Amino acid sequence: MAGNGKINRRLMVSGVASVLTAPSILWAQETPSNIPEPVVRRNISSFALHEWQDHFDGLGKGILLSDTVTRVLQHWTADGEMRIYPTSVPMTDELTRRGYTEVVEKRENPSWAPTPSMRERNPEWPAIIKGGDPANPLGTRALYLSWQYYRIHGTQDTRKIGRRSSNGCIGLFNEQIEEVYARAPVGTQVKLV
């Protein structure tokens, strides 16, 4: 009997091992028609992509379209290649500016200075933070827009991405603003919706 127990256990272990190593055999079997198919839930995106043609007459030097509701930046290059980036957006509607503008300047490791209204709300803030400082809220790159004080820039605080957390700007992860910066020349068209 002792010998038969060892053989039975070996057969059982080898049987389980073959089922685990060959799951395609199990999955290939047909489900009987009286058993309902399992419900498959799919992760559906929470935003709809925009078509640039709905907002601009042509690609020009490229397009940056920032959706402040879904917190996504779409970037089309002049040749029509499009990429998508998650963003931070302004904390309140009062700080949010919407409409058309363009990239008028680009800076690597930009310095940051609070706007007059920021200084009024937060007098303890420093007058300036030099570029490259880990406390600099503009991150490693900034695209300056034709609207005074508004930027599309990186951030050192990655917790802000995907949230209403800025004082008016659109923020991206540093790695992603560096990509956008390299692909978006001065003159790139911008729209915030």
GROMACS .gro file of C-alpha atoms in nm:
model
  193
    1MET     CA    1   0.000   0.000   0.000
    2ALA     CA    2   0.276   0.240   0.086
    3GLY     CA    3   0.421   0.199  -0.261
    4ASN     CA    4   0.084   0.262  -0.429
    5GLY     CA    5   0.034   0.586  -0.227
    6LYS     CA    6   0.365   0.721  -0.360
    7ILE     CA    7   0.267   0.633  -0.715
    8ASN     CA    8  -0.079   0.794  -0.680
    9ARG     CA    9   0.074   1.113  -0.536
   10ARG     CA   10   0.327   1.124  -0.818
   11LEU     CA   11   0.052   1.082  -1.077
   12MET     CA   12  -0.158   1.352  -0.910
   13VAL     CA   13   0.138   1.595  -0.893
   14SER     CA   14   0.233   1.527  -1.255
   15GLY     CA   15  -0.130   1.570  -1.361
   16VAL     CA   16  -0.156   1.909  -1.184
   17ALA     CA   17   0.181   2.012  -1.330
   18SER     CA   18   0.069   1.929  -1.683
   19VAL     CA   19  -0.252   2.131  -1.638
   20LEU     CA   20  -0.056   2.430  -1.509
   21THR     CA   21   0.203   2.414  -1.783
   22ALA     CA   22  -0.051   2.364  -2.062
   23PRO     CA   23  -0.343   2.597  -1.984
   24SER     CA   24  -0.419   2.630  -2.355
   25ILE     CA   25  -0.560   2.279  -2.348
   26LEU     CA   26  -0.817   2.387  -2.089
   27TRP     CA   27  -0.898   2.716  -2.262
   28ALA     CA   28  -0.943   2.550  -2.599
   29GLN     CA   29  -1.241   2.351  -2.479
   30GLU     CA   30  -1.580   2.478  -2.588
   31THR     CA   31  -1.819   2.616  -2.329
   32PRO     CA   32  -2.150   2.429  -2.330
   33SER     CA   33  -2.430   2.639  -2.475
   34ASN     CA   34  -2.632   2.634  -2.153
   35ILE     CA   35  -2.353   2.806  -1.952
   36PRO     CA   36  -2.341   3.184  -1.999
   37GLU     CA   37  -2.013   3.338  -2.112
   38PRO     CA   38  -1.827   3.525  -1.836
   39VAL     CA   39  -1.867   3.901  -1.829
   40VAL     CA   40  -1.546   4.068  -1.943
   41ARG     CA   41  -1.497   4.418  -1.811
   42ARG     CA   42  -1.270   4.646  -2.010
   43ASN     CA   43  -1.097   4.957  -1.888
   44ILE     CA   44  -1.250   5.240  -2.089
   45SER     CA   45  -1.071   5.571  -2.113
   46SER     CA   46  -1.231   5.862  -1.933
   47PHE     CA   47  -1.162   6.110  -2.211
   48ALA     CA   48  -1.234   6.152  -2.577
   49LEU     CA   49  -0.956   6.264  -2.807
   50HIS     CA   50  -0.997   6.586  -3.001
   51GLU     CA   51  -0.942   6.620  -3.375
   52TRP     CA   52  -0.716   6.915  -3.451
   53GLN     CA   53  -0.935   7.005  -3.752
   54ASP     CA   54  -1.220   7.090  -3.511
   55HIS     CA   55  -1.006   7.368  -3.360
   56PHE     CA   56  -0.752   7.486  -3.621
   57ASP     CA   57  -0.740   7.556  -3.995
   58GLY     CA   58  -0.404   7.385  -4.042
   59LEU     CA   59  -0.119   7.218  -3.855
   60GLY     CA   60   0.127   7.502  -3.916
   61LYS     CA   61   0.437   7.446  -3.699
   62GLY     CA   62   0.235   7.210  -3.480
   63ILE     CA   63  -0.050   7.217  -3.230
   64LEU     CA   64  -0.079   7.181  -2.854
   65LEU     CA   65  -0.439   7.125  -2.740
   66SER     CA   66  -0.492   7.111  -2.364
   67ASP     CA   67  -0.823   6.979  -2.232
   68THR     CA   68  -0.856   7.122  -1.881
   69VAL     CA   69  -1.154   6.900  -1.799
   70THR     CA   70  -0.995   6.565  -1.883
   71ARG     CA   71  -0.642   6.688  -1.795
   72VAL     CA   72  -0.481   6.574  -2.117
   73LEU     CA   73  -0.249   6.752  -2.361
   74GLN     CA   74  -0.254   6.642  -2.724
   75HIS     CA   75   0.049   6.740  -2.931
   76TRP     CA   76   0.055   6.727  -3.310
   77THR     CA   77   0.382   6.796  -3.490
   78ALA     CA   78   0.390   6.978  -3.824
   79ASP     CA   79   0.390   6.640  -4.003
   80GLY     CA   80   0.072   6.529  -3.819
   81GLU     CA   81   0.217   6.288  -3.563
   82MET     CA   82   0.010   6.306  -3.244
   83ARG     CA   83   0.105   6.217  -2.886
   84ILE     CA   84  -0.095   6.237  -2.564
   85TYR     CA   85   0.027   6.347  -2.219
   86PRO     CA   86  -0.143   6.361  -1.877
   87THR     CA   87  -0.136   6.708  -1.720
   88SER     CA   88  -0.203   6.911  -1.412
   89VAL     CA   89  -0.447   7.198  -1.463
   90PRO     CA   90  -0.541   7.516  -1.274
   91MET     CA   91  -0.696   7.471  -0.927
   92THR     CA   92  -1.002   7.681  -1.002
   93ASP     CA   93  -1.197   7.812  -1.299
   94GLU     CA   94  -1.094   8.166  -1.200
   95LEU     CA   95  -0.730   8.069  -1.262
   96THR     CA   96  -0.808   7.889  -1.588
   97ARG     CA   97  -0.771   8.073  -1.915
   98ARG     CA   98  -0.924   7.915  -2.223
   99GLY     CA   99  -0.886   7.997  -2.589
  100TYR     CA  100  -0.613   8.037  -2.849
  101THR     CA  101  -0.252   8.137  -2.791
  102GLU     CA  102   0.089   8.021  -2.916
  103VAL     CA  103   0.437   7.931  -2.797
  104VAL     CA  104   0.641   8.254  -2.800
  105GLU     CA  105   0.950   8.139  -2.608
  106LYS     CA  106   1.115   7.821  -2.481
  107ARG     CA  107   1.348   7.786  -2.181
  108GLU     CA  108   1.553   7.500  -2.044
  109ASN     CA  109   1.574   7.496  -1.663
  110PRO     CA  110   1.372   7.818  -1.635
  111SER     CA  111   1.377   8.038  -1.327
  112TRP     CA  112   1.043   8.088  -1.156
  113ALA     CA  113   0.896   8.397  -0.995
  114PRO     CA  114   0.546   8.413  -0.846
  115THR     CA  115   0.297   8.641  -1.020
  116PRO     CA  116   0.177   8.950  -0.833
  117SER     CA  117  -0.150   8.773  -0.741
  118MET     CA  118   0.043   8.470  -0.613
  119ARG     CA  119   0.260   8.697  -0.397
  120GLU     CA  120  -0.055   8.860  -0.263
  121ARG     CA  121  -0.201   8.522  -0.164
  122ASN     CA  122   0.132   8.381  -0.043
  123PRO     CA  123   0.363   8.662   0.076
  124GLU     CA  124   0.598   8.404   0.233
  125TRP     CA  125   0.694   8.267  -0.109
  126PRO     CA  126   1.041   8.356  -0.239
  127ALA     CA  127   1.074   8.632  -0.500
  128ILE     CA  128   1.253   8.391  -0.737
  129ILE     CA  129   1.368   8.031  -0.759
  130LYS     CA  130   1.658   7.966  -0.994
  131GLY     CA  131   1.637   7.708  -1.271
  132GLY     CA  132   1.763   7.364  -1.174
  133ASP     CA  133   1.658   7.408  -0.810
  134PRO     CA  134   1.456   7.102  -0.696
  135ALA     CA  135   1.199   7.344  -0.545
  136ASN     CA  136   1.140   7.516  -0.882
  137PRO     CA  137   0.776   7.456  -0.981
  138LEU     CA  138   0.851   7.497  -1.355
  139GLY     CA  139   1.054   7.177  -1.372
  140THR     CA  140   1.318   7.125  -1.639
  141ARG     CA  141   1.151   7.295  -1.939
  142ALA     CA  142   0.891   7.563  -2.004
  143LEU     CA  143   0.700   7.677  -2.309
  144TYR     CA  144   0.600   8.042  -2.265
  145LEU     CA  145   0.267   8.138  -2.417
  146SER     CA  146   0.156   8.473  -2.559
  147TRP     CA  147  -0.061   8.513  -2.247
  148GLN     CA  148   0.138   8.679  -1.968
  149TYR     CA  149   0.220   8.441  -1.679
  150TYR     CA  150   0.087   8.130  -1.855
  151ARG     CA  151   0.316   7.837  -1.933
  152ILE     CA  152   0.317   7.473  -2.032
  153HIS     CA  153   0.596   7.335  -1.817
  154GLY     CA  154   0.736   7.042  -1.624
  155THR     CA  155   0.701   6.984  -1.254
  156GLN     CA  156   0.920   6.841  -0.981
  157ASP     CA  157   0.607   6.740  -0.787
  158THR     CA  158   0.473   6.444  -0.982
  159ARG     CA  159   0.172   6.417  -0.745
  160LYS     CA  160   0.023   6.719  -0.925
  161ILE     CA  161  -0.020   6.544  -1.260
  162GLY     CA  162  -0.381   6.447  -1.322
  163ARG     CA  163  -0.510   6.700  -1.069
  164ARG     CA  164  -0.639   7.054  -1.040
  165SER     CA  165  -0.324   7.180  -0.874
  166SER     CA  166  -0.167   7.473  -1.061
  167ASN     CA  167  -0.202   7.849  -1.039
  168GLY     CA  168  -0.296   7.874  -1.407
  169CYS     CA  169  -0.035   7.676  -1.599
  170ILE     CA  170  -0.048   7.334  -1.760
  171GLY     CA  171   0.203   7.096  -1.600
  172LEU     CA  172   0.358   6.775  -1.733
  173PHE     CA  173   0.603   6.519  -1.598
  174ASN     CA  174   0.958   6.649  -1.659
  175GLU     CA  175   1.038   6.363  -1.900
  176GLN     CA  176   0.729   6.444  -2.105
  177ILE     CA  177   0.776   6.823  -2.119
  178GLU     CA  178   1.130   6.755  -2.241
  179GLU     CA  179   0.982   6.551  -2.526
  180VAL     CA  180   0.723   6.818  -2.609
  181TYR     CA  181   0.990   7.091  -2.580
  182ALA     CA  182   1.211   6.914  -2.836
  183ARG     CA  183   0.922   6.869  -3.081
  184ALA     CA  184   0.737   7.204  -3.042
  185PRO     CA  185   0.909   7.506  -3.201
  186VAL     CA  186   0.833   7.869  -3.122
  187GLY     CA  187   0.517   7.949  -3.317
  188THR     CA  188   0.340   7.624  -3.225
  189GLN     CA  189  -0.034   7.689  -3.203
  190VAL     CA  190  -0.196   7.636  -2.863
  191LYS     CA  191  -0.554   7.604  -2.747
  192LEU     CA  192  -0.686   7.544  -2.396
  193VAL     CA  193  -1.039   7.406  -2.380
   0.00000   0.00000   0.00000
